[in-house]
Amino acid sequence: MRTAGDGEGNAASQSRDSAEHVEARLAGRLAELRTERGWSLDELARRTDVSRSTLSRLERAEISPTAALLGRLCAAYERTMSQLLAEVEAEPPQLVRAERQAVWRDEVSGFTRRSVSPPHPGLRGEVVEGILRPGADISYDGPPVPGLEQHIWVLDGVLEVTAGGRAHRIRAGDCLRFRLWDRSRFHCPGPEPVRYVLLIVLP
């Protein structure tokens, strides 16, 4: 007979297996994208300013990508992060149940990203839930698509966002909107985690 503890242990094991499976598919997709463009690892390293060895290990699923690293790759491949993650999932249905929404975690930077509405080739908008732990600080060199429209609605906590050379402090209930052309930064000053909704609209 299984105890409640056994069930929790199995659930945790299944969750780890699922996460590893997604990372393996993501690694494969990244290798495919590079091959489709006819780029060598050296060429991709030049375009992303990421070392060749790091890119090689990433494509072999030997390391997990950070949010900042995925941001650089998305910019090189002209995709939003949600689009890239959706490409390693099945075709998204119209109705996405909460338990089926893809969740990606960057344990290094303290970032959890839930694709509430996975992107679809025929649609321009997507909804993402983000959670940053206290002290988390993530910078992106630029948007995957220049002129990307973003609306950030904070649900809990405080979020500091820098975009277009301006810093904004957003509290629960506040909404910041802008079009992104250059670098951006997301920081959770604490003392609590921040949870926010990000609406992304392709230009």
Coordinates of C-alpha atoms in Angstrom, one line a residue:
M1 CA 0.0 0.0 0.0
R2 CA 1.3 3.5 -0.9
T3 CA 1.3 6.1 1.8
A4 CA 0.7 9.8 1.2
G5 CA 4.5 10.3 1.4
D6 CA 4.9 7.7 -1.4
G7 CA 2.5 9.6 -3.6
E8 CA 4.3 12.9 -3.0
G9 CA 7.6 11.2 -3.8
N10 CA 6.3 9.8 -7.0
A11 CA 4.8 13.1 -8.0
A12 CA 8.1 14.9 -7.4
S13 CA 9.9 12.2 -9.4
Q14 CA 7.5 12.5 -12.3
S15 CA 7.8 16.3 -12.2
R16 CA 11.6 16.0 -12.4
D17 CA 11.4 13.5 -15.3
S18 CA 9.0 15.8 -17.2
A19 CA 11.3 18.8 -16.7
E20 CA 14.3 16.8 -17.9
H21 CA 12.3 15.7 -20.9
V22 CA 11.4 19.3 -21.8
E23 CA 15.0 20.4 -21.5
A24 CA 16.1 17.5 -23.7
R25 CA 13.6 18.5 -26.4
L26 CA 14.6 22.2 -26.0
A27 CA 18.2 21.3 -26.5
G28 CA 17.3 19.3 -29.7
R29 CA 15.3 22.2 -31.0
L30 CA 18.1 24.7 -30.4
A31 CA 20.4 22.5 -32.4
E32 CA 17.8 22.2 -35.2
L33 CA 17.4 26.0 -35.4
R34 CA 21.2 26.5 -35.8
T35 CA 21.4 23.8 -38.4
E36 CA 18.5 25.2 -40.4
R37 CA 20.3 28.5 -40.7
G38 CA 23.6 26.8 -41.7
W39 CA 25.4 28.3 -38.7
S40 CA 28.4 26.7 -37.0
L41 CA 28.8 26.9 -33.3
D42 CA 31.4 29.6 -33.8
E43 CA 29.0 31.7 -35.9
L44 CA 26.3 31.4 -33.2
A45 CA 28.8 32.2 -30.5
R46 CA 29.7 35.4 -32.5
R47 CA 26.0 36.4 -32.9
T48 CA 25.1 35.8 -29.2
D49 CA 28.3 36.6 -27.4
V50 CA 28.0 33.2 -25.7
S51 CA 31.0 30.9 -25.7
R52 CA 31.2 28.0 -28.1
S53 CA 31.6 25.5 -25.3
T54 CA 28.5 26.7 -23.5
L55 CA 26.4 26.5 -26.7
S56 CA 27.7 23.0 -27.4
R57 CA 26.9 21.8 -23.9
L58 CA 23.5 23.4 -24.1
E59 CA 22.6 21.7 -27.4
R60 CA 23.7 18.3 -25.9
A61 CA 21.5 19.0 -22.8
E62 CA 24.5 18.9 -20.5
I63 CA 23.5 22.2 -18.9
S64 CA 20.2 24.0 -18.3
P65 CA 19.8 27.4 -20.0
T66 CA 19.4 30.5 -17.9
A67 CA 16.7 33.1 -18.7
A68 CA 19.4 35.5 -19.9
L69 CA 21.0 32.8 -22.2
L70 CA 17.7 31.9 -23.7
G71 CA 17.0 35.6 -24.3
R72 CA 20.2 35.9 -26.3
L73 CA 19.3 32.7 -28.3
C74 CA 15.7 33.9 -28.9
A75 CA 17.1 37.2 -30.3
A76 CA 19.4 35.4 -32.6
Y77 CA 16.6 33.1 -33.9
E78 CA 14.0 36.0 -33.9
R79 CA 11.6 34.3 -31.5
T80 CA 9.9 35.1 -28.3
M81 CA 10.8 32.8 -25.4
S82 CA 7.2 31.5 -25.4
Q83 CA 7.5 30.7 -29.1
L84 CA 10.7 28.8 -28.6
L85 CA 9.3 26.8 -25.6
A86 CA 6.0 26.1 -27.5
E87 CA 8.0 24.5 -30.4
V88 CA 9.1 21.7 -28.1
E89 CA 5.5 21.1 -27.0
A90 CA 2.5 19.6 -28.9
E91 CA 0.3 21.9 -31.0
P92 CA -1.4 24.1 -28.4
P93 CA -5.2 23.8 -28.2
Q94 CA -7.6 26.7 -28.0
L95 CA -8.4 26.0 -24.4
V96 CA -5.3 25.5 -22.2
R97 CA -6.1 24.0 -18.8
A98 CA -4.0 25.2 -15.9
E99 CA -2.4 21.9 -15.3
R100 CA -1.3 21.7 -19.0
Q101 CA 0.4 25.2 -19.1
A102 CA 4.1 24.8 -19.7
V103 CA 6.2 25.9 -16.8
W104 CA 9.9 26.7 -17.1
R105 CA 12.2 27.4 -14.2
D106 CA 15.6 29.1 -14.1
E107 CA 16.9 28.1 -10.6
V108 CA 20.0 30.1 -11.0
S109 CA 18.3 33.5 -11.4
G110 CA 15.2 32.6 -9.4
F111 CA 12.8 33.0 -12.3
T112 CA 9.6 30.9 -13.0
R113 CA 7.8 31.3 -16.2
R114 CA 4.4 29.9 -17.0
S115 CA 3.1 30.0 -20.6
V116 CA -0.6 30.8 -19.8
S117 CA -1.6 31.0 -23.5
P118 CA 1.0 29.3 -25.7
P119 CA 1.7 31.2 -28.9
H120 CA 0.2 30.2 -32.2
P121 CA 1.6 30.9 -35.7
G122 CA -1.6 32.7 -36.7
L123 CA -1.9 34.9 -33.6
R124 CA 0.2 37.9 -32.4
G125 CA -0.5 37.9 -28.7
E126 CA 0.5 35.6 -25.8
V127 CA 0.0 35.7 -22.0
V128 CA 2.8 34.7 -19.6
E129 CA 2.9 34.5 -15.8
G130 CA 6.3 35.4 -14.2
I131 CA 7.5 34.9 -10.7
L132 CA 10.8 36.3 -9.4
R133 CA 12.2 35.4 -6.0
P134 CA 13.5 38.3 -3.8
G135 CA 16.8 39.6 -5.1
A136 CA 16.3 38.1 -8.6
D137 CA 17.8 40.4 -11.2
I138 CA 17.6 39.5 -14.9
S139 CA 18.9 41.5 -17.8
Y140 CA 18.2 41.0 -21.5
D141 CA 20.4 42.4 -24.3
G142 CA 17.5 43.2 -26.5
P143 CA 14.0 41.9 -27.6
P144 CA 13.8 38.8 -29.8
V145 CA 11.7 41.0 -32.2
P146 CA 12.4 44.8 -32.4
G147 CA 9.3 46.8 -31.4
L148 CA 7.8 44.0 -29.3
E149 CA 4.8 45.3 -27.3
Q150 CA 4.7 44.4 -23.6
H151 CA 2.1 45.0 -20.9
I152 CA 3.2 44.1 -17.4
W153 CA 0.6 43.8 -14.7
V154 CA 1.9 43.0 -11.2
L155 CA -0.4 40.8 -9.1
D156 CA 1.7 40.4 -5.9
G157 CA 4.8 42.1 -4.6
V158 CA 7.0 44.7 -6.3
L159 CA 8.8 44.6 -9.6
E160 CA 11.4 47.0 -10.9
V161 CA 11.5 47.1 -14.7
T162 CA 14.1 49.1 -16.8
A163 CA 13.2 49.6 -20.5
G164 CA 14.0 52.3 -23.0
G165 CA 16.6 53.7 -20.6
R166 CA 13.9 54.3 -17.9
A167 CA 13.4 52.5 -14.6
H168 CA 9.9 51.8 -13.3
R169 CA 8.8 50.5 -9.9
I170 CA 5.6 48.6 -10.3
R171 CA 3.4 47.5 -7.3
A172 CA 0.5 45.1 -7.0
G173 CA -2.3 46.3 -9.2
D174 CA -0.1 48.6 -11.4
C175 CA 0.4 48.0 -15.1
L176 CA 3.3 49.1 -17.2
R177 CA 3.2 49.1 -21.0
F178 CA 5.8 49.9 -23.6
R179 CA 7.4 48.8 -26.9
L180 CA 10.8 47.3 -26.5
W181 CA 13.6 48.2 -28.9
D182 CA 16.8 47.7 -26.8
R183 CA 18.0 46.3 -23.4
S184 CA 15.6 45.5 -20.5
R185 CA 16.0 44.5 -16.9
F186 CA 13.6 42.8 -14.4
H187 CA 14.4 43.0 -10.7
C188 CA 12.6 41.9 -7.6
P189 CA 13.6 44.1 -4.7
G190 CA 11.7 42.0 -2.1
P191 CA 11.2 41.3 0.6
E192 CA 8.5 39.0 -1.0
P193 CA 8.5 37.3 -4.4
V194 CA 6.8 39.2 -7.2
R195 CA 4.2 37.6 -9.4
Y196 CA 3.1 39.3 -12.6
V197 CA 1.3 38.9 -15.8
L198 CA 3.1 39.7 -19.1
L199 CA 1.1 40.3 -22.2
I200 CA 3.3 40.1 -25.3
V201 CA 2.1 41.4 -28.7
L202 CA 4.2 41.0 -31.8
P203 CA 4.5 44.1 -34.0

